[in-house]
Short mmCIF file of N, CA and C in Angstrom, two decimals:
data_model
loop_
_atom_site.label_atom_id
_atom_site.label_comp_id
_atom_site.label_asym_id
_atom_site.label_seq_id
_atom_site.Cartn_x
_atom_site.Cartn_y
_atom_site.Cartn_z
N TYR A 851 148.11 227.00 32.76
CA TYR A 851 149.21 227.85 32.43
C TYR A 851 149.81 228.44 33.69
N GLU A 852 151.13 228.56 33.72
CA GLU A 852 151.83 229.11 34.87
C GLU A 852 152.61 230.31 34.41
N PHE A 853 152.58 231.25 35.31
CA PHE A 853 153.37 232.50 34.98
C PHE A 853 154.79 232.43 35.41
N ARG A 854 155.58 233.12 34.82
CA ARG A 854 157.05 233.09 35.02
C ARG A 854 157.46 233.57 36.43
N TRP A 855 156.87 234.56 36.87
CA TRP A 855 157.24 235.26 38.15
C TRP A 855 156.32 235.15 39.30
N LYS A 856 155.02 234.78 39.06
CA LYS A 856 154.03 234.65 40.20
C LYS A 856 154.26 233.29 40.83
N PRO A 857 153.94 233.10 42.09
CA PRO A 857 153.93 231.77 42.76
C PRO A 857 153.02 230.92 42.18
N GLY A 858 153.31 229.64 41.88
CA GLY A 858 152.51 228.70 41.34
C GLY A 858 152.70 227.44 42.11
N ASP A 859 153.71 226.65 41.81
CA ASP A 859 154.09 225.45 42.56
C ASP A 859 154.47 225.85 43.93
N VAL A 860 153.91 225.38 44.94
CA VAL A 860 154.30 225.84 46.32
C VAL A 860 155.54 225.49 46.84
N SER A 861 156.32 224.47 46.11
CA SER A 861 157.66 224.24 46.44
C SER A 861 158.71 224.88 45.65
N ARG A 862 158.20 225.75 44.66
CA ARG A 862 159.26 226.50 43.84
C ARG A 862 159.63 227.76 44.63
N ARG A 863 160.96 227.98 44.61
CA ARG A 863 161.49 229.10 45.25
C ARG A 863 161.00 230.39 44.63
N PRO A 864 160.88 231.40 45.36
CA PRO A 864 160.47 232.70 44.84
C PRO A 864 161.39 233.20 43.78
N ARG A 865 160.90 233.61 42.67
CA ARG A 865 161.77 234.01 41.54
C ARG A 865 161.63 235.57 41.30
N PHE A 866 161.05 236.29 42.14
CA PHE A 866 160.88 237.55 41.96
C PHE A 866 161.91 238.37 42.93
N CYS A 867 162.45 239.36 42.42
CA CYS A 867 163.35 240.16 43.10
C CYS A 867 163.19 241.70 42.90
N GLU A 868 163.02 242.52 44.00
CA GLU A 868 162.86 243.89 43.81
C GLU A 868 164.04 244.48 43.10
N PRO A 869 163.92 245.53 42.36
CA PRO A 869 162.73 246.27 41.94
C PRO A 869 162.18 245.64 40.70
N HIS A 870 162.54 244.49 40.29
CA HIS A 870 161.97 243.92 39.00
C HIS A 870 160.43 243.79 39.07
N GLN A 871 159.75 244.32 38.12
CA GLN A 871 158.32 244.08 38.06
C GLN A 871 157.82 243.71 36.68
N PRO A 872 157.86 242.32 36.45
CA PRO A 872 157.38 241.91 35.17
C PRO A 872 155.95 242.30 34.84
N ARG A 873 155.76 242.89 33.61
CA ARG A 873 154.51 243.62 33.44
C ARG A 873 153.29 242.61 33.51
N LEU A 874 153.33 241.51 32.82
CA LEU A 874 152.19 240.69 32.81
C LEU A 874 151.79 240.06 34.19
N ASP A 875 152.72 239.70 34.91
CA ASP A 875 152.54 239.13 36.19
C ASP A 875 152.05 240.24 37.16
N TRP A 876 152.56 241.48 37.01
CA TRP A 876 152.09 242.64 37.77
C TRP A 876 150.65 242.93 37.51
N GLN A 877 150.33 242.86 36.18
CA GLN A 877 148.95 243.19 35.80
C GLN A 877 147.97 242.06 36.32
N MET A 878 148.53 240.84 36.29
CA MET A 878 147.67 239.65 36.73
C MET A 878 147.29 239.97 38.22
N TRP A 879 148.31 240.40 38.98
CA TRP A 879 148.08 240.62 40.31
C TRP A 879 147.05 241.62 40.65
N PHE A 880 146.94 242.67 39.87
CA PHE A 880 145.79 243.67 39.95
C PHE A 880 144.45 243.06 39.52
N GLU A 881 144.47 242.26 38.45
CA GLU A 881 143.31 241.58 37.96
C GLU A 881 142.78 240.63 38.95
N ALA A 882 143.61 239.91 39.54
CA ALA A 882 143.17 238.95 40.59
C ALA A 882 142.52 239.69 41.75
N LEU A 883 143.12 240.68 42.25
CA LEU A 883 142.58 241.56 43.33
C LEU A 883 141.21 242.03 42.87
N ARG A 884 141.05 242.53 41.74
CA ARG A 884 139.70 243.06 41.30
C ARG A 884 138.76 242.07 41.18
N LEU A 885 139.04 240.83 40.60
CA LEU A 885 138.09 239.76 40.46
C LEU A 885 137.83 239.05 41.83
N GLU A 886 138.74 239.09 42.82
CA GLU A 886 138.45 238.72 44.06
C GLU A 886 137.40 239.47 44.72
N GLN A 887 137.39 240.82 44.49
CA GLN A 887 136.27 241.67 45.01
C GLN A 887 134.95 241.43 44.41
N VAL A 888 135.01 241.18 43.02
CA VAL A 888 133.80 240.87 42.30
C VAL A 888 133.18 239.56 42.88
N GLN A 889 134.10 238.55 43.14
CA GLN A 889 133.68 237.27 43.64
C GLN A 889 132.96 237.43 45.12
N ARG A 890 133.54 238.28 45.97
CA ARG A 890 133.04 238.56 47.31
C ARG A 890 131.65 239.16 47.24
N ILE A 891 131.54 240.03 46.22
CA ILE A 891 130.26 240.83 46.20
C ILE A 891 129.12 239.96 45.59
N SER A 892 129.40 239.32 44.45
CA SER A 892 128.41 238.57 43.71
C SER A 892 128.46 237.03 43.87
N GLY A 893 129.50 236.57 44.37
CA GLY A 893 129.53 234.99 44.71
C GLY A 893 130.10 234.28 43.41
N ASP A 894 130.20 235.03 42.42
CA ASP A 894 130.68 234.31 41.08
C ASP A 894 131.26 235.40 40.28
N ILE A 895 132.13 234.88 39.16
CA ILE A 895 132.81 235.84 38.27
C ILE A 895 132.30 235.49 36.83
N GLU A 896 131.82 236.40 36.13
CA GLU A 896 131.34 236.14 34.80
C GLU A 896 132.40 236.72 33.86
N VAL A 897 132.55 236.20 32.69
CA VAL A 897 133.51 236.62 31.71
C VAL A 897 133.37 238.21 31.46
N ARG A 898 132.18 238.64 31.37
CA ARG A 898 131.79 240.09 31.13
C ARG A 898 132.29 240.99 32.30
N GLU A 899 132.64 240.43 33.44
CA GLU A 899 133.16 241.22 34.55
C GLU A 899 134.67 241.36 34.51
N MET A 900 135.25 240.61 33.54
CA MET A 900 136.73 240.71 33.42
C MET A 900 137.13 241.96 32.68
N SER A 901 138.32 242.45 32.95
CA SER A 901 138.73 243.64 32.27
C SER A 901 139.10 243.26 30.79
N VAL A 902 139.00 244.28 29.93
CA VAL A 902 139.09 244.05 28.49
C VAL A 902 140.42 243.40 28.21
N TRP A 903 141.48 243.82 28.70
CA TRP A 903 142.80 243.33 28.43
C TRP A 903 142.88 241.85 28.85
N PHE A 904 142.24 241.47 29.92
CA PHE A 904 142.32 240.07 30.40
C PHE A 904 141.49 239.06 29.53
N ARG A 905 140.25 239.77 29.03
CA ARG A 905 139.53 238.86 28.08
C ARG A 905 140.32 238.62 26.94
N SER A 906 141.01 239.69 26.47
CA SER A 906 141.84 239.54 25.18
C SER A 906 142.95 238.52 25.46
N PHE A 907 143.62 238.65 26.56
CA PHE A 907 144.67 237.63 26.95
C PHE A 907 144.09 236.22 26.84
N LEU A 908 142.92 235.95 27.40
CA LEU A 908 142.32 234.62 27.46
C LEU A 908 142.01 234.28 26.07
N MET A 909 141.56 235.10 25.13
CA MET A 909 141.26 234.78 23.77
C MET A 909 142.57 234.45 23.09
N ARG A 910 143.60 234.94 23.31
CA ARG A 910 144.82 234.67 22.71
C ARG A 910 145.53 233.40 23.26
N LEU A 911 145.17 233.13 24.53
CA LEU A 911 145.64 231.72 25.04
C LEU A 911 144.72 230.75 24.36
N ALA A 912 143.47 230.94 24.27
CA ALA A 912 142.50 229.95 23.68
C ALA A 912 142.87 229.65 22.10
N THR A 913 143.48 230.69 21.49
CA THR A 913 143.77 230.39 20.04
C THR A 913 145.41 230.14 19.87
N GLY A 914 146.03 229.99 21.02
CA GLY A 914 147.41 229.58 20.99
C GLY A 914 148.39 230.58 20.41
N GLU A 915 148.13 231.82 20.60
CA GLU A 915 149.03 232.91 19.84
C GLU A 915 150.37 232.79 20.39
N PRO A 916 151.27 232.63 19.65
CA PRO A 916 152.76 232.37 20.13
C PRO A 916 153.26 233.67 20.87
N GLN A 917 152.97 234.88 20.48
CA GLN A 917 153.56 236.08 21.20
C GLN A 917 153.05 236.01 22.70
N VAL A 918 151.89 235.59 22.87
CA VAL A 918 151.23 235.59 24.29
C VAL A 918 151.80 234.43 25.01
N LEU A 919 151.91 233.22 24.47
CA LEU A 919 152.38 232.05 25.04
C LEU A 919 153.96 232.31 25.46
N GLN A 920 154.68 233.05 24.86
CA GLN A 920 156.01 233.44 25.20
C GLN A 920 156.14 234.20 26.51
N LEU A 921 155.10 234.84 26.97
CA LEU A 921 155.00 235.60 28.11
C LEU A 921 154.96 234.59 29.41
N LEU A 922 154.49 233.32 29.10
CA LEU A 922 154.28 232.47 30.28
C LEU A 922 155.44 231.52 30.42
N ALA A 923 155.51 230.78 31.62
CA ALA A 923 156.59 229.93 31.84
C ALA A 923 156.67 228.84 31.03
N ALA A 924 155.59 228.22 30.62
CA ALA A 924 155.61 227.07 29.63
C ALA A 924 154.17 226.92 28.95
N ASN A 925 154.15 226.29 27.89
CA ASN A 925 152.83 226.02 27.28
C ASN A 925 152.44 224.55 27.59
N PRO A 926 151.47 224.35 28.37
CA PRO A 926 151.05 222.91 28.71
C PRO A 926 150.33 222.30 27.61
N PHE A 927 149.97 223.07 26.55
CA PHE A 927 149.24 222.55 25.35
C PHE A 927 150.08 222.84 24.05
N PRO A 928 151.20 222.10 23.81
CA PRO A 928 152.04 222.41 22.62
C PRO A 928 151.46 221.98 21.33
N GLU A 929 150.64 220.94 21.50
CA GLU A 929 150.01 220.40 20.21
C GLU A 929 148.92 221.35 19.59
N LYS A 930 147.96 221.66 20.43
CA LYS A 930 146.82 222.57 20.09
C LYS A 930 146.31 223.31 21.32
N PRO A 931 145.84 224.46 21.22
CA PRO A 931 145.25 225.13 22.44
C PRO A 931 144.10 224.38 22.97
N PRO A 932 143.78 224.61 24.29
CA PRO A 932 142.65 223.91 24.82
C PRO A 932 141.25 224.43 24.38
N GLN A 933 140.24 223.60 24.48
CA GLN A 933 138.85 224.06 24.13
C GLN A 933 138.37 224.95 25.26
N PHE A 934 138.66 224.65 26.45
CA PHE A 934 138.17 225.40 27.59
C PHE A 934 139.26 225.93 28.56
N LEU A 935 138.98 227.05 29.10
CA LEU A 935 139.87 227.67 30.16
C LEU A 935 139.15 227.83 31.36
N ARG A 936 139.90 227.61 32.36
CA ARG A 936 139.35 227.86 33.89
C ARG A 936 140.19 228.71 34.65
N ILE A 937 139.59 229.66 35.22
CA ILE A 937 140.48 230.64 36.11
C ILE A 937 140.33 230.20 37.60
N ALA A 938 141.48 230.29 38.24
CA ALA A 938 141.48 229.95 39.65
C ALA A 938 142.29 231.07 40.45
N LEU A 939 141.66 231.55 41.45
CA LEU A 939 142.27 232.50 42.30
C LEU A 939 142.84 231.90 43.60
N TYR A 940 144.01 232.08 43.76
CA TYR A 940 144.53 231.62 45.11
C TYR A 940 145.23 232.72 45.92
N GLN A 941 145.17 232.64 47.16
CA GLN A 941 145.88 233.45 48.06
C GLN A 941 147.19 232.70 48.53
N TYR A 942 148.36 233.30 48.22
CA TYR A 942 149.60 232.80 48.55
C TYR A 942 150.24 233.50 49.81
N ARG A 943 150.82 232.71 50.68
CA ARG A 943 151.61 233.31 51.77
C ARG A 943 152.87 232.54 52.02
N PHE A 944 153.96 233.18 52.33
CA PHE A 944 155.18 232.45 52.66
C PHE A 944 155.02 231.51 53.84
N THR A 945 155.66 230.34 53.72
CA THR A 945 155.63 229.35 54.92
C THR A 945 156.60 230.04 55.93
N ASP A 946 156.32 229.72 57.27
CA ASP A 946 157.11 230.45 58.21
C ASP A 946 158.40 229.57 58.49
N PHE A 947 159.20 230.13 59.39
CA PHE A 947 160.48 229.44 59.59
C PHE A 947 160.38 227.85 60.18
N ALA A 948 159.30 227.69 60.89
CA ALA A 948 158.99 226.27 61.45
C ALA A 948 158.49 225.38 60.36
N GLU A 949 157.70 225.94 59.54
CA GLU A 949 157.00 225.02 58.51
C GLU A 949 157.99 224.71 57.30
N ARG A 950 158.75 225.72 56.96
CA ARG A 950 159.56 225.52 55.70
C ARG A 950 160.50 224.20 55.87
N PRO A 951 161.27 223.99 56.78
CA PRO A 951 162.05 222.73 56.85
C PRO A 951 161.14 221.46 56.85
N LYS A 952 160.08 221.42 57.40
CA LYS A 952 159.21 220.19 57.45
C LYS A 952 158.62 219.93 56.08
N THR A 953 157.99 220.93 55.53
CA THR A 953 157.31 220.63 54.26
C THR A 953 158.11 220.87 53.00
N LYS A 954 159.24 221.69 53.06
CA LYS A 954 160.12 222.03 51.96
C LYS A 954 159.42 223.06 51.08
N ASP A 955 158.30 223.45 51.40
CA ASP A 955 157.52 224.41 50.62
C ASP A 955 157.85 225.83 50.91
N TRP A 956 157.85 226.60 49.92
CA TRP A 956 158.01 228.10 50.13
C TRP A 956 156.79 228.79 50.40
N TRP A 957 155.68 228.27 49.94
CA TRP A 957 154.37 228.95 49.93
C TRP A 957 153.41 228.10 50.57
N ARG A 958 152.31 228.72 51.17
CA ARG A 958 151.06 228.00 51.55
C ARG A 958 150.02 228.77 50.58
N ARG A 959 149.17 227.99 50.10
CA ARG A 959 148.06 228.65 49.27
C ARG A 959 146.78 228.06 49.68
N GLU A 960 145.78 229.05 49.39
CA GLU A 960 144.43 228.79 49.72
C GLU A 960 143.57 229.18 48.56
N ALA A 961 142.60 228.31 48.12
CA ALA A 961 141.84 228.66 46.97
C ALA A 961 140.83 229.65 47.52
N VAL A 962 140.73 230.68 46.65
CA VAL A 962 139.87 231.83 47.06
C VAL A 962 138.53 231.52 46.12
N TRP A 963 138.75 231.16 44.76
CA TRP A 963 137.65 230.89 43.96
C TRP A 963 138.20 230.17 42.71
N ILE A 964 137.47 229.08 42.37
CA ILE A 964 137.83 228.23 41.27
C ILE A 964 136.52 228.24 40.34
N GLY A 965 136.80 228.76 39.11
CA GLY A 965 135.57 229.09 38.33
C GLY A 965 135.24 227.87 37.50
N PRO A 966 134.17 227.94 36.69
CA PRO A 966 133.83 226.84 35.74
C PRO A 966 134.77 227.02 34.43
N ALA A 967 134.65 225.93 33.69
CA ALA A 967 135.48 225.89 32.44
C ALA A 967 134.71 226.70 31.38
N TRP A 968 135.38 227.89 30.79
CA TRP A 968 134.70 228.54 29.71
C TRP A 968 135.27 228.21 28.45
N SER A 969 134.34 228.22 27.44
CA SER A 969 134.82 228.09 26.08
C SER A 969 135.03 229.50 25.55
N ILE A 970 136.24 229.96 25.53
CA ILE A 970 136.62 231.27 25.16
C ILE A 970 136.54 231.55 23.64
N ALA A 971 137.25 230.62 22.98
CA ALA A 971 137.57 230.87 21.57
C ALA A 971 136.27 230.77 20.63
N ASN A 972 135.28 230.12 21.13
CA ASN A 972 134.07 229.92 20.29
C ASN A 972 133.09 231.02 20.40
#
């Protein structure tokens, strides 16, 4: 799943402009910061360590709830929701003036943590 306002595709132009703060994307930023701290301390992230609202969000993704899917850029599973969900944390940075013309990318990203596939709905 890709969020409307957060960086995703490194070649996609930034879509966020101050002072606009889309609520879900803003909350995801805080959740990612929190989960990154959990990962640094314990080396892994368990479902029970995720905030209540985030677990609820994942459950609703796993069941394909239309109101939640509308908050995202697109639904990559239009036929039926996936059986498993995987969370990946990435650190994004803007490309610099020298790199941007060469790569055509707006962002550089580095994987911080890529979790296992969880069966949330079952």
